[in-house]
């Protein structure tokens, strides 16, 4: 599936050599995602016992409760991975994306095309961006020689993360724009023209977005160290054909191969999609469930018969394994973090030393740390929000800037914490260690640029 074009190795550019320092760590230190998750669980358990009033039994009980709080989300994500993969591996979609990939003629233009596509897809919905970007990366890699596939996947994944910082679907921005959010008594309703599209946030986003594209291009490996994607051995088995019989088809056979049934159900789904978009608008409709539903209904038309439809899902079901297993364990981590008050301890330690000018920076750093253990923006704002807002009001800091910093911190360490990259890795059948080094490389760039931006840009706005 993945091949190195040459056994001989050359040095490459300075940025490539620097990125390989992270690759060494990924290869020799970073375990598989499940082990990574279990290690975080143990670290948080010990920290909670040492630094909070919770005892071992309290921590274990919170872990247990947290596990089951994420079962619904685990199924959502698992179903999303399988359903989107079924869509992506259909002949029709592969044909359309293949034509789009044909717009790129060189490795550099392929990187630019992929990352711009990723930003736009993530702007619409993070789940769509998570799945669609690696699919496009595979097609680009088949068409253009000289693309380093692990870096392509890491860079594409980074667009999904960064897109949330300027996208209207981010949990925090959607929350505080509502009339009855839990912080409304302190900050009122903050609409997205103020929370998302203020000058500081917009400028910082484009600096990071353009900078990440340039960084990826400049860190391209020398030709003899490129790892190319060659496709999967079973990629032509995405559809399960209806079994052929020499005799007359039975009524059951006709039902199993019926296009009419599929199209009638698909038509009902199109009615739901159309009315939802009409009522809420396109961007307002793009919840996680709605995005999954769009792909599900598409598959009714793409596969055309119940037998092919079920066969395609069977062939892709194994992709959900890691997601289904690991998401509940991250729920357990979040449960311990929230119940023990350890999150408040971490955030409070930073806000205690902040000033009005430095609070956005400390909000960013504290959010980056807490996100390692609570990889859910909605859950994280419940822990950090009251402390950050109280500090902002007390110090007379700019509240939207503090919230922007929180979002950047929450998103940035998704490059280190592997939860949300698992669906992308499942689609391309890669291991975490294959891409983590490049993800950490991009994270360091973001850390430096965002820290400087949050300390400097507020002085001008």
Coordinates of C-alpha atoms in Angstrom, one line a residue:
X1 CA 0.0 0.0 0.0
X2 CA 2.8 2.4 0.9
X3 CA 6.2 2.3 -0.8
X4 CA 9.5 4.2 -0.5
X5 CA 10.8 5.2 -3.9
X6 CA 14.4 4.6 -3.1
X7 CA 16.6 2.8 -0.5
X8 CA 19.3 5.5 -0.7
X9 CA 18.7 8.5 1.5
X10 CA 19.8 12.2 1.1
X11 CA 19.6 15.0 3.6
X12 CA 16.8 17.1 2.2
X13 CA 15.8 20.6 3.2
X14 CA 16.4 22.1 6.7
X15 CA 12.7 21.9 7.5
X16 CA 12.5 18.3 6.3
X17 CA 15.4 17.3 8.5
X18 CA 13.8 19.2 11.5
X19 CA 10.5 17.4 10.9
X20 CA 12.3 14.1 11.1
X21 CA 13.2 14.7 14.7
X22 CA 9.5 14.4 15.4
X23 CA 9.3 11.4 13.2
X24 CA 12.0 9.7 15.3
X25 CA 9.9 10.3 18.4
X26 CA 6.8 9.0 16.6
X27 CA 8.5 5.8 15.5
X28 CA 10.2 5.0 18.8
X29 CA 8.1 6.6 21.6
X30 CA 4.5 7.1 20.4
X31 CA 2.4 3.9 20.9
X32 CA -0.8 2.9 19.1
X33 CA -3.8 5.2 19.8
X34 CA -5.4 2.8 22.3
X35 CA -2.2 2.6 24.4
X36 CA -1.8 6.4 24.2
X37 CA -5.4 6.7 25.5
X38 CA -4.8 4.3 28.4
X39 CA -1.5 6.1 29.4
X40 CA -3.5 9.4 29.5
X41 CA -6.0 7.6 31.7
X42 CA -3.4 6.5 34.2
X43 CA -1.7 9.9 34.2
X44 CA -5.0 11.7 34.9
X45 CA -6.0 9.1 37.6
X46 CA -2.7 9.7 39.5
X47 CA -2.9 13.5 39.1
X48 CA -6.5 13.6 40.3
X49 CA -5.6 11.6 43.5
X50 CA -2.5 13.8 44.1
X51 CA -3.8 17.3 43.3
X52 CA -7.5 17.2 44.2
X53 CA -9.8 16.0 47.0
X54 CA -10.8 12.9 45.0
X55 CA -9.6 9.6 46.3
X56 CA -8.8 6.5 44.1
X57 CA -12.4 5.1 44.4
X58 CA -13.9 8.5 43.4
X59 CA -11.6 8.7 40.4
X60 CA -12.5 5.1 39.3
X61 CA -16.2 5.8 39.7
X62 CA -15.9 9.0 37.6
X63 CA -14.0 7.1 35.0
X64 CA -16.8 4.5 34.9
X65 CA -19.5 7.1 34.5
X66 CA -17.6 8.9 31.8
X67 CA -17.1 5.8 29.7
X68 CA -20.8 5.4 29.2
X69 CA -21.4 9.1 28.6
X70 CA -19.6 8.7 25.2
X71 CA -21.3 5.6 23.9
X72 CA -23.7 7.6 21.7
X73 CA -20.8 9.7 20.3
X74 CA -18.7 6.5 19.7
X75 CA -21.5 5.1 17.6
X76 CA -22.0 8.4 15.7
X77 CA -18.3 8.5 14.8
X78 CA -18.1 4.8 13.9
X79 CA -21.2 5.1 11.7
X80 CA -19.7 8.2 10.1
X81 CA -16.4 6.5 9.3
X82 CA -18.1 3.5 7.7
X83 CA -20.8 5.4 5.9
X84 CA -18.4 8.0 4.5
X85 CA -15.9 5.3 3.5
X86 CA -18.7 3.5 1.6
X87 CA -19.5 6.7 -0.2
X88 CA -15.9 7.5 -1.0
X89 CA -15.2 4.0 -2.4
X90 CA -18.2 4.0 -4.7
X91 CA -17.3 4.2 -8.4
X92 CA -19.2 7.4 -9.0
X93 CA -17.6 9.4 -6.2
X94 CA -14.1 8.2 -6.9
X95 CA -14.7 9.3 -10.5
X96 CA -15.8 12.8 -9.5
X97 CA -13.0 13.3 -6.9
X98 CA -10.5 11.9 -9.4
X99 CA -11.5 14.6 -11.9
X100 CA -11.1 17.2 -9.2
X101 CA -7.7 15.8 -8.3
X102 CA -6.7 16.1 -12.0
X103 CA -6.6 19.9 -11.5
X104 CA -3.2 19.4 -9.8
X105 CA -0.3 18.8 -12.0
X106 CA 2.7 18.9 -9.6
X107 CA 3.3 17.9 -6.0
X108 CA 3.2 21.5 -4.9
X109 CA -0.1 22.3 -6.6
X110 CA -1.5 19.0 -5.2
X111 CA -0.6 20.1 -1.6
X112 CA -2.2 23.5 -2.2
X113 CA -5.3 22.0 -3.7
X114 CA -5.7 19.5 -0.9
X115 CA -5.3 22.0 1.9
X116 CA -7.6 24.6 0.4
X117 CA -10.1 21.9 -0.1
X118 CA -9.6 20.8 3.5
X119 CA -10.2 24.3 4.8
X120 CA -13.4 24.7 2.8
X121 CA -14.7 21.3 3.8
X122 CA -13.9 21.9 7.5
X123 CA -15.6 25.3 7.3
X124 CA -18.8 23.5 6.3
X125 CA -18.5 20.8 8.8
X126 CA -15.5 19.2 10.7
X127 CA -16.8 15.6 10.2
X128 CA -17.1 16.1 6.4
X129 CA -13.6 17.5 6.3
X130 CA -12.2 14.7 8.4
X131 CA -13.4 12.1 5.9
X132 CA -13.3 13.9 2.6
X133 CA -9.7 15.2 2.8
X134 CA -7.9 11.9 3.2
X135 CA -10.0 10.5 0.3
X136 CA -8.8 13.3 -1.9
X137 CA -5.3 12.7 -0.7
X138 CA -5.4 9.1 -1.9
X139 CA -6.6 10.2 -5.3
X140 CA -4.0 12.9 -5.6
X141 CA -1.3 10.4 -4.7
X142 CA -2.4 8.0 -7.4
X143 CA -2.3 10.7 -10.0
X144 CA 0.9 12.6 -9.1
X145 CA 4.3 11.1 -8.4
X146 CA 6.4 12.5 -5.6
X147 CA 3.8 13.1 -2.9
X148 CA 4.9 12.0 0.6
X149 CA 1.6 10.4 1.7
X150 CA 2.1 10.5 5.5
X151 CA 2.8 14.2 5.4
X152 CA -0.2 14.7 3.0
X153 CA -2.5 13.0 5.6
X154 CA -1.1 15.0 8.5
X155 CA -1.4 18.3 6.6
X156 CA -4.9 17.5 5.4
X157 CA -5.9 16.6 9.0
X158 CA -4.5 20.0 10.2
X159 CA -6.9 21.8 7.8
X160 CA -9.9 20.2 9.6
X161 CA -8.6 21.3 13.0
X162 CA -7.7 24.9 12.0
X163 CA -10.9 25.3 10.0
X164 CA -12.9 25.1 13.3
X165 CA -11.2 28.3 14.5
X166 CA -12.9 30.3 11.8
X167 CA -15.9 28.1 11.1
X168 CA -19.4 28.9 12.3
X169 CA -20.0 25.3 13.4
X170 CA -17.5 25.3 16.3
X171 CA -19.2 24.4 19.5
X172 CA -18.2 27.4 21.5
X173 CA -19.2 30.0 18.9
X174 CA -22.5 28.3 18.3
X175 CA -23.1 28.0 22.1
X176 CA -22.5 31.7 23.0
X177 CA -24.7 32.9 20.1
X178 CA -27.7 31.2 21.8
X179 CA -30.1 32.9 24.0
X180 CA -29.9 30.6 27.0
X181 CA -26.3 29.4 27.2
X182 CA -24.8 28.8 30.7
X183 CA -22.6 31.9 30.6
X184 CA -25.3 34.3 29.4
X185 CA -25.7 36.1 32.8
X186 CA -22.0 37.0 32.6
X187 CA -21.3 37.8 28.9
X188 CA -24.8 38.0 27.3
X189 CA -25.3 36.8 23.8
X190 CA -22.2 37.1 21.5
X191 CA -23.1 36.7 17.9
X192 CA -20.6 35.2 15.4
X193 CA -19.7 38.4 13.7
X194 CA -18.2 39.4 17.0
X195 CA -17.0 36.0 18.4
X196 CA -15.7 34.4 15.1
X197 CA -15.2 37.1 12.5
X198 CA -13.4 39.8 14.6
X199 CA -10.2 41.2 13.1
X200 CA -7.8 39.3 15.5
X201 CA -9.3 35.9 14.8
X202 CA -9.6 36.4 11.1
X203 CA -6.0 37.6 10.7
X204 CA -4.6 34.9 13.0
X205 CA -6.4 32.2 11.1
X206 CA -5.1 33.3 7.7
X207 CA -1.6 33.6 9.0
X208 CA -1.8 30.0 10.3
X209 CA -3.6 28.7 7.2
X210 CA -1.2 30.1 4.7
X211 CA 1.8 29.5 6.9
X212 CA 0.9 25.8 7.2
X213 CA 0.6 25.4 3.4
X214 CA 4.0 27.0 3.0
X215 CA 5.5 24.9 5.8
X216 CA 4.2 21.7 4.2
X217 CA 5.7 22.6 0.9
X218 CA 9.0 23.7 2.3
X219 CA 9.2 20.5 4.4
X220 CA 8.7 18.1 1.4
X221 CA 11.2 15.3 1.6
X222 CA 13.9 14.6 -1.0
X223 CA 12.8 12.2 -3.8
X224 CA 14.6 9.2 -2.3
X225 CA 12.7 9.4 1.0
X226 CA 9.2 9.8 -0.4
X227 CA 6.6 7.3 0.9
X228 CA 4.0 6.9 -1.8
X229 CA 0.4 5.6 -1.6
X230 CA -0.2 2.8 -4.1
X231 CA -3.8 1.9 -3.3
X232 CA -5.3 -1.1 -1.5
X233 CA -5.3 -4.7 -2.6
X234 CA -9.0 -5.0 -2.0
X235 CA -10.1 -1.5 -3.3
X236 CA -12.1 -3.0 -6.1
X237 CA -14.2 -5.0 -3.7
X238 CA -16.2 -2.1 -2.5
X239 CA -19.4 -3.5 -3.9
X240 CA -20.8 -6.9 -3.3
X241 CA -22.5 -8.1 -6.4
X242 CA -25.9 -9.8 -6.3
X243 CA -25.3 -13.5 -6.7
X244 CA -26.2 -14.7 -10.2
X245 CA -28.5 -17.6 -10.7
X246 CA -29.0 -19.6 -13.8
X247 CA -32.7 -20.2 -13.1
X248 CA -35.6 -17.9 -12.6
X249 CA -35.2 -15.2 -9.9
X250 CA -37.3 -15.8 -6.8
X251 CA -39.3 -13.0 -5.2
X252 CA -36.6 -12.7 -2.5
X253 CA -33.9 -12.4 -5.2
X254 CA -35.8 -9.6 -6.9
X255 CA -36.3 -7.7 -3.6
X256 CA -32.6 -8.1 -2.8
X257 CA -31.7 -6.6 -6.1
X258 CA -34.4 -4.0 -6.3
X259 CA -33.5 -0.5 -7.3
X260 CA -37.1 0.7 -6.7
X261 CA -36.8 0.1 -2.9
X262 CA -33.5 1.9 -2.7
X263 CA -34.7 4.9 -4.7
X264 CA -37.9 5.3 -2.8
X265 CA -36.0 5.3 0.5
X266 CA -33.5 7.7 -1.0
X267 CA -36.2 10.0 -2.2
X268 CA -37.6 10.2 1.3
X269 CA -34.1 11.1 2.5
X270 CA -33.8 13.8 -0.1
X271 CA -37.1 15.3 1.1
X272 CA -35.7 15.5 4.7
X273 CA -32.4 17.0 3.5
X274 CA -34.2 19.6 1.3
X275 CA -36.6 20.7 4.0
X276 CA -34.0 20.9 6.6
X277 CA -31.7 23.1 4.5
X278 CA -34.7 25.3 3.5
X279 CA -35.6 25.8 7.2
X280 CA -32.1 26.2 8.7
X281 CA -29.9 27.2 5.8
X282 CA -27.1 25.1 4.4
X283 CA -24.5 25.9 7.1
X284 CA -27.0 25.9 9.9
X285 CA -28.1 22.4 8.9
X286 CA -24.7 20.8 9.1
X287 CA -24.8 19.0 12.4
X288 CA -22.9 15.7 12.8
X289 CA -26.1 13.7 12.4
X290 CA -27.2 15.6 9.4
X291 CA -23.8 15.1 7.6
X292 CA -23.9 11.4 8.3
X293 CA -27.4 11.3 7.0
X294 CA -26.4 13.0 3.7
X295 CA -23.8 10.3 3.1
X296 CA -26.2 7.5 4.1
X297 CA -28.8 8.7 1.6
X298 CA -26.2 9.1 -1.1
X299 CA -25.3 5.5 -0.7
X300 CA -28.9 4.4 -1.5
X301 CA -28.4 6.0 -4.9
X302 CA -24.7 5.1 -5.4
X303 CA -25.2 1.3 -4.8
X304 CA -28.7 0.9 -6.2
X305 CA -29.7 -2.4 -4.6
X306 CA -30.0 -3.7 -1.0
X307 CA -27.5 -6.5 -1.7
X308 CA -24.8 -4.1 -3.0
X309 CA -25.5 -1.6 -0.2
X310 CA -25.1 -4.2 2.6
X311 CA -22.1 -5.7 0.9
X312 CA -20.3 -2.3 0.7
X313 CA -21.0 -1.7 4.5
X314 CA -19.7 -5.2 5.3
X315 CA -16.5 -4.5 3.4
X316 CA -15.9 -1.2 5.3
X317 CA -17.2 -2.2 8.8
X318 CA -13.7 -3.0 10.2
X319 CA -12.7 0.7 9.7
X320 CA -14.9 1.5 12.8
X321 CA -13.0 -0.8 15.2
X322 CA -10.5 1.8 16.6
X323 CA -13.2 4.5 16.9
X324 CA -15.7 2.3 18.6
X325 CA -13.2 1.0 21.2
X326 CA -11.4 4.3 22.0
X327 CA -14.0 7.0 22.2
X328 CA -15.6 5.6 25.3
X329 CA -12.2 5.5 27.1
X330 CA -11.8 9.2 26.3
X331 CA -15.2 9.7 27.9
X332 CA -13.8 8.1 31.0
X333 CA -10.8 10.5 30.9
X334 CA -13.2 13.5 30.6
X335 CA -15.3 12.2 33.5
X336 CA -12.3 12.1 35.8
X337 CA -11.1 15.5 34.7
X338 CA -14.5 17.2 35.2
X339 CA -15.7 15.5 38.4
X340 CA -12.4 15.8 40.2
X341 CA -12.0 19.5 39.5
X342 CA -8.5 18.9 38.0
X343 CA -9.4 21.0 35.0
X344 CA -10.3 24.0 37.1
X345 CA -7.0 23.5 39.0
X346 CA -5.0 23.7 35.7
X347 CA -6.9 26.7 34.3
X348 CA -7.0 28.5 37.6
X349 CA -3.2 28.2 37.9
X350 CA -2.7 30.1 34.7
X351 CA -5.4 32.7 35.1
X352 CA -4.0 33.6 38.5
X353 CA -0.8 35.0 37.0
X354 CA -2.4 36.6 33.9
X355 CA -3.0 40.3 33.1
X356 CA -5.6 41.7 30.8
X357 CA -3.0 41.7 28.0
X358 CA -1.7 38.2 28.6
X359 CA -4.9 36.4 29.5
X360 CA -5.6 35.3 25.8
X361 CA -2.1 33.7 25.8
X362 CA -2.7 31.9 29.1
X363 CA -6.2 30.8 27.9
X364 CA -4.5 29.3 24.9
X365 CA -1.9 27.4 26.9
X366 CA -4.4 26.1 29.5
X367 CA -6.9 25.0 26.8
X368 CA -4.1 23.2 25.0
X369 CA -3.3 21.2 28.2
X370 CA -6.9 20.5 29.2
X371 CA -7.7 19.4 25.6
X372 CA -5.3 16.5 25.9
X373 CA -7.7 15.0 28.5
X374 CA -11.1 16.5 27.5
X375 CA -11.0 16.3 23.6
X376 CA -14.4 17.8 23.2
X377 CA -14.8 21.5 22.8
X378 CA -18.3 21.5 24.3
X379 CA -17.2 19.6 27.3
X380 CA -14.0 21.6 27.7
X381 CA -15.8 25.0 27.7
X382 CA -18.0 23.7 30.7
X383 CA -14.8 23.2 32.6
X384 CA -12.8 26.3 31.5
X385 CA -15.5 28.7 30.5
X386 CA -16.6 30.1 33.9
X387 CA -13.0 30.5 35.1
X388 CA -11.8 32.2 31.9
X389 CA -14.8 34.5 31.8
X390 CA -14.5 35.5 35.4
X391 CA -10.8 36.3 34.9
X392 CA -11.6 38.3 31.7
X393 CA -14.3 40.3 33.5
X394 CA -12.1 40.9 36.6
X395 CA -9.1 41.9 34.5
X396 CA -11.2 43.8 32.0
X397 CA -9.8 41.8 29.2
X398 CA -11.4 41.4 25.7
X399 CA -13.8 38.5 26.1
X400 CA -14.0 37.5 22.4
X401 CA -10.2 37.5 22.2
X402 CA -10.1 35.2 25.3
X403 CA -12.7 32.9 23.7
X404 CA -10.8 32.9 20.4
X405 CA -7.6 31.9 22.3
X406 CA -9.5 29.1 24.0
X407 CA -10.7 27.7 20.7
X408 CA -7.2 27.8 19.2
X409 CA -5.8 26.0 22.2
X410 CA -8.6 23.4 22.2
X411 CA -8.0 22.7 18.5
X412 CA -4.2 22.9 18.4
X413 CA -3.4 19.9 20.6
X414 CA -5.7 17.7 18.5
X415 CA -2.5 17.4 16.5
X416 CA -0.9 15.7 19.5
X417 CA -4.0 13.9 21.0
X418 CA -5.0 11.2 18.4
X419 CA -8.7 10.9 19.0
X420 CA -10.0 12.8 16.0
X421 CA -7.4 11.6 13.6
X422 CA -8.5 8.0 14.1
X423 CA -11.3 8.2 11.5
X424 CA -8.9 9.6 8.9
X425 CA -6.3 6.9 9.7
X426 CA -9.0 4.3 9.4
X427 CA -9.9 5.5 5.9
X428 CA -6.3 5.3 4.6
X429 CA -5.4 2.3 6.8
X430 CA -2.4 3.9 8.5
X431 CA -1.1 3.8 12.0
X432 CA -0.7 6.7 14.3
X433 CA 3.1 6.5 14.3
X434 CA 3.0 7.0 10.5
X435 CA 1.7 10.5 10.8
X436 CA 2.2 11.7 14.4
X437 CA 5.6 13.1 13.8
X438 CA 4.3 15.5 11.1
X439 CA 1.3 16.4 13.2
X440 CA 3.6 17.3 16.1
X441 CA 5.8 19.3 13.7
X442 CA 2.8 21.4 12.5
X443 CA 1.7 21.8 16.2
X444 CA 5.0 23.3 17.1
X445 CA 4.7 25.8 14.3
X446 CA 1.2 26.7 15.5
X447 CA 2.3 27.0 19.1
X448 CA 5.0 29.6 18.2
X449 CA 2.9 31.6 15.7
X450 CA -0.3 31.6 17.8
X451 CA 1.5 32.5 21.0
X452 CA 3.2 35.5 19.3
X453 CA -0.1 36.4 17.7
X454 CA -2.1 36.4 20.9
X455 CA 0.5 38.5 22.7
X456 CA 0.9 41.0 19.8
X457 CA -2.3 41.3 17.8
X458 CA -4.6 42.3 20.7
X459 CA -2.6 45.5 21.0
X460 CA -3.9 46.6 17.6
X461 CA -7.6 45.7 18.1

